[in-house]
Coordinates of C-alpha atoms and ligand atoms in Angstrom, one line a residue:
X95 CA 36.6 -24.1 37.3
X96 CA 34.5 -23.4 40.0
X97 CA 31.8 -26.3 40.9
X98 CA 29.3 -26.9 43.5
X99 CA 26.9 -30.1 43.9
X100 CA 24.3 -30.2 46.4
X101 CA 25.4 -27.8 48.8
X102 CA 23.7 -27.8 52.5
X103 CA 25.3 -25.3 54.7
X104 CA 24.0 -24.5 58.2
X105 CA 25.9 -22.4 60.6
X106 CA 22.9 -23.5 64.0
X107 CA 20.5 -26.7 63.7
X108 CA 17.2 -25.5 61.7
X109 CA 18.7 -22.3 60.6
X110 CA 20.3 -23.4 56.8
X111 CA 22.4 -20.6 54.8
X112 CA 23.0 -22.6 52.1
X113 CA 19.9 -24.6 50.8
X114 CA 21.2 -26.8 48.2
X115 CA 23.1 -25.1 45.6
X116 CA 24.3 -26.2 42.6
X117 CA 26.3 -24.0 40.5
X118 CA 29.1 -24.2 37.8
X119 CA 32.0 -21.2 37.2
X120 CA 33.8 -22.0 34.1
X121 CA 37.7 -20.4 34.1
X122 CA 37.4 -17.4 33.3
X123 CA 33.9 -16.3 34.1
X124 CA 33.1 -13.3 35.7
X125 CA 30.0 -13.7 37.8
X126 CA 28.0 -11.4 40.4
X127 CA 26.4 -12.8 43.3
X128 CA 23.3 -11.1 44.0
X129 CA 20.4 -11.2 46.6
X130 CA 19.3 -9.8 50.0
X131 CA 20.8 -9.4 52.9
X132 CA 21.4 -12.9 54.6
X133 CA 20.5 -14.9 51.2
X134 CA 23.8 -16.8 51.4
X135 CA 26.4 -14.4 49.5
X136 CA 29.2 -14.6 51.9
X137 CA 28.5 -18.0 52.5
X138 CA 29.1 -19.2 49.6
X139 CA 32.3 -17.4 49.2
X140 CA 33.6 -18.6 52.8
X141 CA 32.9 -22.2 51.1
X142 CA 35.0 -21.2 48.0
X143 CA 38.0 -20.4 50.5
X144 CA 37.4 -23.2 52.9
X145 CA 36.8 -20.8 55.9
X146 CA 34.0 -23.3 56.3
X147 CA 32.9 -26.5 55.2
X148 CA 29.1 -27.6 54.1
X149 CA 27.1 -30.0 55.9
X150 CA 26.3 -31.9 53.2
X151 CA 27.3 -31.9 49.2
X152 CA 30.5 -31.2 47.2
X153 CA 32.9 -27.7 46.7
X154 CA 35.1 -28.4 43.8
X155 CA 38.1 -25.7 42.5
X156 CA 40.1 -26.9 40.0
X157 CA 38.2 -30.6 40.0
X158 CA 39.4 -31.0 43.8
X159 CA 36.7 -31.9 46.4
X160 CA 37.9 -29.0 48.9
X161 CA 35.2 -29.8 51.2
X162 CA 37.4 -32.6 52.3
X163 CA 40.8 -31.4 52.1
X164 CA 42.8 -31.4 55.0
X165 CA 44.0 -28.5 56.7
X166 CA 47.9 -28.7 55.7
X167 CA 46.4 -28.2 52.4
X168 CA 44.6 -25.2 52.8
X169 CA 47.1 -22.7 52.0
X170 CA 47.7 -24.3 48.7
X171 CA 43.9 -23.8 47.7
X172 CA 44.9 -20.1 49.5
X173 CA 47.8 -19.7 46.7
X174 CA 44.8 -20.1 43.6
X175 CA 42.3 -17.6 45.2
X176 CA 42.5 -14.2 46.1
X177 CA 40.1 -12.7 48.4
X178 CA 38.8 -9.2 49.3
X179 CA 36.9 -9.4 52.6
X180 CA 33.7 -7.1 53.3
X181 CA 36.0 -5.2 56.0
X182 CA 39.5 -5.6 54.1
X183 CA 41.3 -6.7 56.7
X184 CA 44.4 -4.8 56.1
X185 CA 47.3 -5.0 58.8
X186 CA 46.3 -1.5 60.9
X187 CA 50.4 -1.6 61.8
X188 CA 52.4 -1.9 58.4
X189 CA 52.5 0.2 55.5
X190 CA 50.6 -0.5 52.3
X191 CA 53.7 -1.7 50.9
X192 CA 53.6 -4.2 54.0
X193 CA 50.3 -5.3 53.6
X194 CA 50.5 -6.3 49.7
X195 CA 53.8 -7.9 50.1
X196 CA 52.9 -10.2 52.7
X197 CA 51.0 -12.4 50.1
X198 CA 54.3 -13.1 48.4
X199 CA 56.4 -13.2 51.7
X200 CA 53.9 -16.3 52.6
X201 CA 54.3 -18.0 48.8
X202 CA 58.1 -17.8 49.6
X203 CA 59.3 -15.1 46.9
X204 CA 62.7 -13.5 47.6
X205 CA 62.8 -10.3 48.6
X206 CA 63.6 -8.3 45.1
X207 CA 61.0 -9.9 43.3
X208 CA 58.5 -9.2 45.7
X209 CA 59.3 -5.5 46.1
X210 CA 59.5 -5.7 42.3
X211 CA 55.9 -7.2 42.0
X212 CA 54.3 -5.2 44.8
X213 CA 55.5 -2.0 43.4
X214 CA 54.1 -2.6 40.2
X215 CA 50.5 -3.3 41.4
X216 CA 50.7 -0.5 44.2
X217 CA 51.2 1.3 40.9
X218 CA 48.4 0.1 38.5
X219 CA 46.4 0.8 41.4
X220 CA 47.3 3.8 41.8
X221 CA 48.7 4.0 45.1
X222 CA 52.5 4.3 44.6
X223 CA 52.4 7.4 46.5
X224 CA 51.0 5.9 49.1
X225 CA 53.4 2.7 49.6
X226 CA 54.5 4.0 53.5
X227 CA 51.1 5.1 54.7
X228 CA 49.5 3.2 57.0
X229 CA 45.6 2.0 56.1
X230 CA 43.8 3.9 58.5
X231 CA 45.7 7.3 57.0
X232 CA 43.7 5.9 53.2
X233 CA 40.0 6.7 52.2
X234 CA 38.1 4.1 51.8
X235 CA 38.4 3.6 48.5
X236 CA 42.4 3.5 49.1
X237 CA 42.3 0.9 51.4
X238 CA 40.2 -1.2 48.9
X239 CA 42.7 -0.8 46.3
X240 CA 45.3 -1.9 48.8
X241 CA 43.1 -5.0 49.6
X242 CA 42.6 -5.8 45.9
X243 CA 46.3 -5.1 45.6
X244 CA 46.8 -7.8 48.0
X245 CA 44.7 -10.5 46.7
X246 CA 45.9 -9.8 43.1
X247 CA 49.8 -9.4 43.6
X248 CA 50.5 -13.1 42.3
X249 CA 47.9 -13.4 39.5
X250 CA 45.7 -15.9 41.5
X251 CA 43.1 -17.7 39.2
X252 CA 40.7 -16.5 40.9
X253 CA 39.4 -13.8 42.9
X254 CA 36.3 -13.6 45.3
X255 CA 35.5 -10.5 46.4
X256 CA 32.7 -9.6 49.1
X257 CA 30.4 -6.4 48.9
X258 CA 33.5 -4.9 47.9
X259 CA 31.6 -1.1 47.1
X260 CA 29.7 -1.1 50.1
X261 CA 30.7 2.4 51.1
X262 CA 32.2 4.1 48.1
X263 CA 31.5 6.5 46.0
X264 CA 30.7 6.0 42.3
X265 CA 33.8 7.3 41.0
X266 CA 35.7 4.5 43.4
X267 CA 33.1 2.0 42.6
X268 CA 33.9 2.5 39.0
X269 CA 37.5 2.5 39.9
X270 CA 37.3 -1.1 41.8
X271 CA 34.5 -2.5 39.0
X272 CA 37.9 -2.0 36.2
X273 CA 39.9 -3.9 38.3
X274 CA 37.8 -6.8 38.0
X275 CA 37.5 -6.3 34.4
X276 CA 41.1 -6.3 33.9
X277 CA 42.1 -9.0 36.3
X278 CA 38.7 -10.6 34.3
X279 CA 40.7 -9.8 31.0
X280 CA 44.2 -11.4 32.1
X281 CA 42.5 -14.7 32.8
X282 CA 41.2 -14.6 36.4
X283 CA 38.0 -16.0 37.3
X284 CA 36.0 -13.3 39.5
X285 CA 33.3 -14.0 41.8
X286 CA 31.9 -10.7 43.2
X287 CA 29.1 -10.8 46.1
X288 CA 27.2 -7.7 46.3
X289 CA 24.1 -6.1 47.0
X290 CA 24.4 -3.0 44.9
X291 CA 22.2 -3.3 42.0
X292 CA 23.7 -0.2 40.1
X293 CA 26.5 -1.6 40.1
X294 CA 25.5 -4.9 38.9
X295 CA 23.3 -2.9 36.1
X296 CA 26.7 -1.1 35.1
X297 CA 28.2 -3.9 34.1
X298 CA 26.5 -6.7 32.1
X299 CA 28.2 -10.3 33.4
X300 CA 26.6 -13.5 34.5
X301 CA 24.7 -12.8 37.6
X302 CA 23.3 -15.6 39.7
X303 CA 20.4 -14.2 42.4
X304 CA 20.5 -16.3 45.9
X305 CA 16.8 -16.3 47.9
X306 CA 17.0 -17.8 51.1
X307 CA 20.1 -19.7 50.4
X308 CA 18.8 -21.1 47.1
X309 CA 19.5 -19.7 43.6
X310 CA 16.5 -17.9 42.5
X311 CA 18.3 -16.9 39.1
X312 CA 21.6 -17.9 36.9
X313 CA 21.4 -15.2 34.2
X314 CA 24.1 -14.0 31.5
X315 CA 23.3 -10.4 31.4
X316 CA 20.8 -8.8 33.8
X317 CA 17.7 -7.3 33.1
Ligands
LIG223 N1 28.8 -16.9 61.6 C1 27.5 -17.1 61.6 N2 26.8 -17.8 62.5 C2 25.5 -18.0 62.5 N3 24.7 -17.7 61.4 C3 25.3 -17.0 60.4 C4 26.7 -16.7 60.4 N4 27.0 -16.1 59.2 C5 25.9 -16.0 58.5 N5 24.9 -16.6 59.2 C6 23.5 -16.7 58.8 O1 23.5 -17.3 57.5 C7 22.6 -16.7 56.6 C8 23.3 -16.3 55.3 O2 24.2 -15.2 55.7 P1 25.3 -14.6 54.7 O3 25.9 -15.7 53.9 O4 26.1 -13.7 55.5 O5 24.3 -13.8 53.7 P2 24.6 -12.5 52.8 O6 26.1 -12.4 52.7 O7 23.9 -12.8 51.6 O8 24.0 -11.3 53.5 C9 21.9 -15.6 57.4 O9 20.7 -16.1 57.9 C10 22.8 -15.3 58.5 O10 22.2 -14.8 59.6
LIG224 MG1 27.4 -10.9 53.1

């Protein structure tokens, strides 16, 4: 479960992102976070993964208080959340296979199970044929998969994902959209940030609008 109480967030003095939010993710939810450019999106997600800490108020995962945990105990929140950044982030020098294992290098797992494990997601996403290539050989809806490939390789229980269709086509959106149902399906609470009202309007879940880093709407299925 996803909580948060009274969130300020201001990155300069007078200029607030976050404008007291309050907002409550039950396990397993599956919720889109909607709104215009610079309402607060990615904000809220850096929160989520302690990239940043609020001025004021209270981010809870799980029931802990991560706004004051300290930072030895970051990459244990890490190990509950995956992430898919706006740009991916992928390694440009390893392989794909590289990039996906590196999740489960970092969690410790020994070297057959994670080539085990990250050959079995490469393959769900349908990428085993691409397991040597390097990311900037992919498309861009490649390289997404690999990303998502990434955050999901150890079943995290939850995943945040940020604008993660901004430049693909429908066919890959659609592609990406299934893989949040069926991480969705498997247990995984999914927070998605985007902008892209089709997409949103393809697929009826919980959307909560931001305005001006305040939530302007908390609605199960959009209009
Ligand atoms: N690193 C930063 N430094 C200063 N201001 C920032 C930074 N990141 C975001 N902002 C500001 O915070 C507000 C919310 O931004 P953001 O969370 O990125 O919105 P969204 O993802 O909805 O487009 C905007 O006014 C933006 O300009
Ligand atoms: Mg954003």
């Amino acid at each position: 479960m996803i909580q948060l109480h009274n969130v300020y967030m201001a990155y300069q003095r007078d200029a607030s992102a976050l404008n007291g939010i309050t907002l409550k993710v039950p396990k397993g939810d599956f919720v889109f976070l909607t709104g215009a450019s610079g309402a607060g999106k990615s904000t809220l997600l850096k929160l989520l993964y302690g990239a940043i800490t609020p001025n004021r108020g209270q981010v809870l995962v799980d029931g802990q208080n991560i706004t004051k945990l300290p930072l030895a105990q970051i990459p244990y929140l890490r190990r509950k959340i995956g992430v898919v950044f706006q740009d991916f982030k992928l390694l440009p020098n390893r392989t794909v296979f590289d990039n996906v294992a590196i999740t489960l290098e970092v969690l410790g797992w020994s070297k057959p199970d994670i080539s085990r494990r990250a050959y079995f997601i490469l393959k769900q996403m349908g990428l085993e044929h691409k397991i040597n290539s390097t990311p900037l050989r992919l498309s861009g809806g490649e390289q997404q998969r690999v990303a998502l490939a990434r955050a999901l390789v150890n079943e995290p229980r939850i995943l945040l994902a940020d604008e993660p269709t901004g430049n693909l086509d429908d066919e890959n959106k659609e592609q990406i959209l299934n893989i949040f149902k069926e991480a969705n399906f498997r247990g995984t609470t999914v927070l998605v940030a985007s902008h892209d009202r089709r997409l949103i309007e393809s697929c009826p879940r919980r959307v909560v609008v931001l305005e001006s880093g305040q939530i302007r709407e908390d609605a199960s299925v959009p209009k």
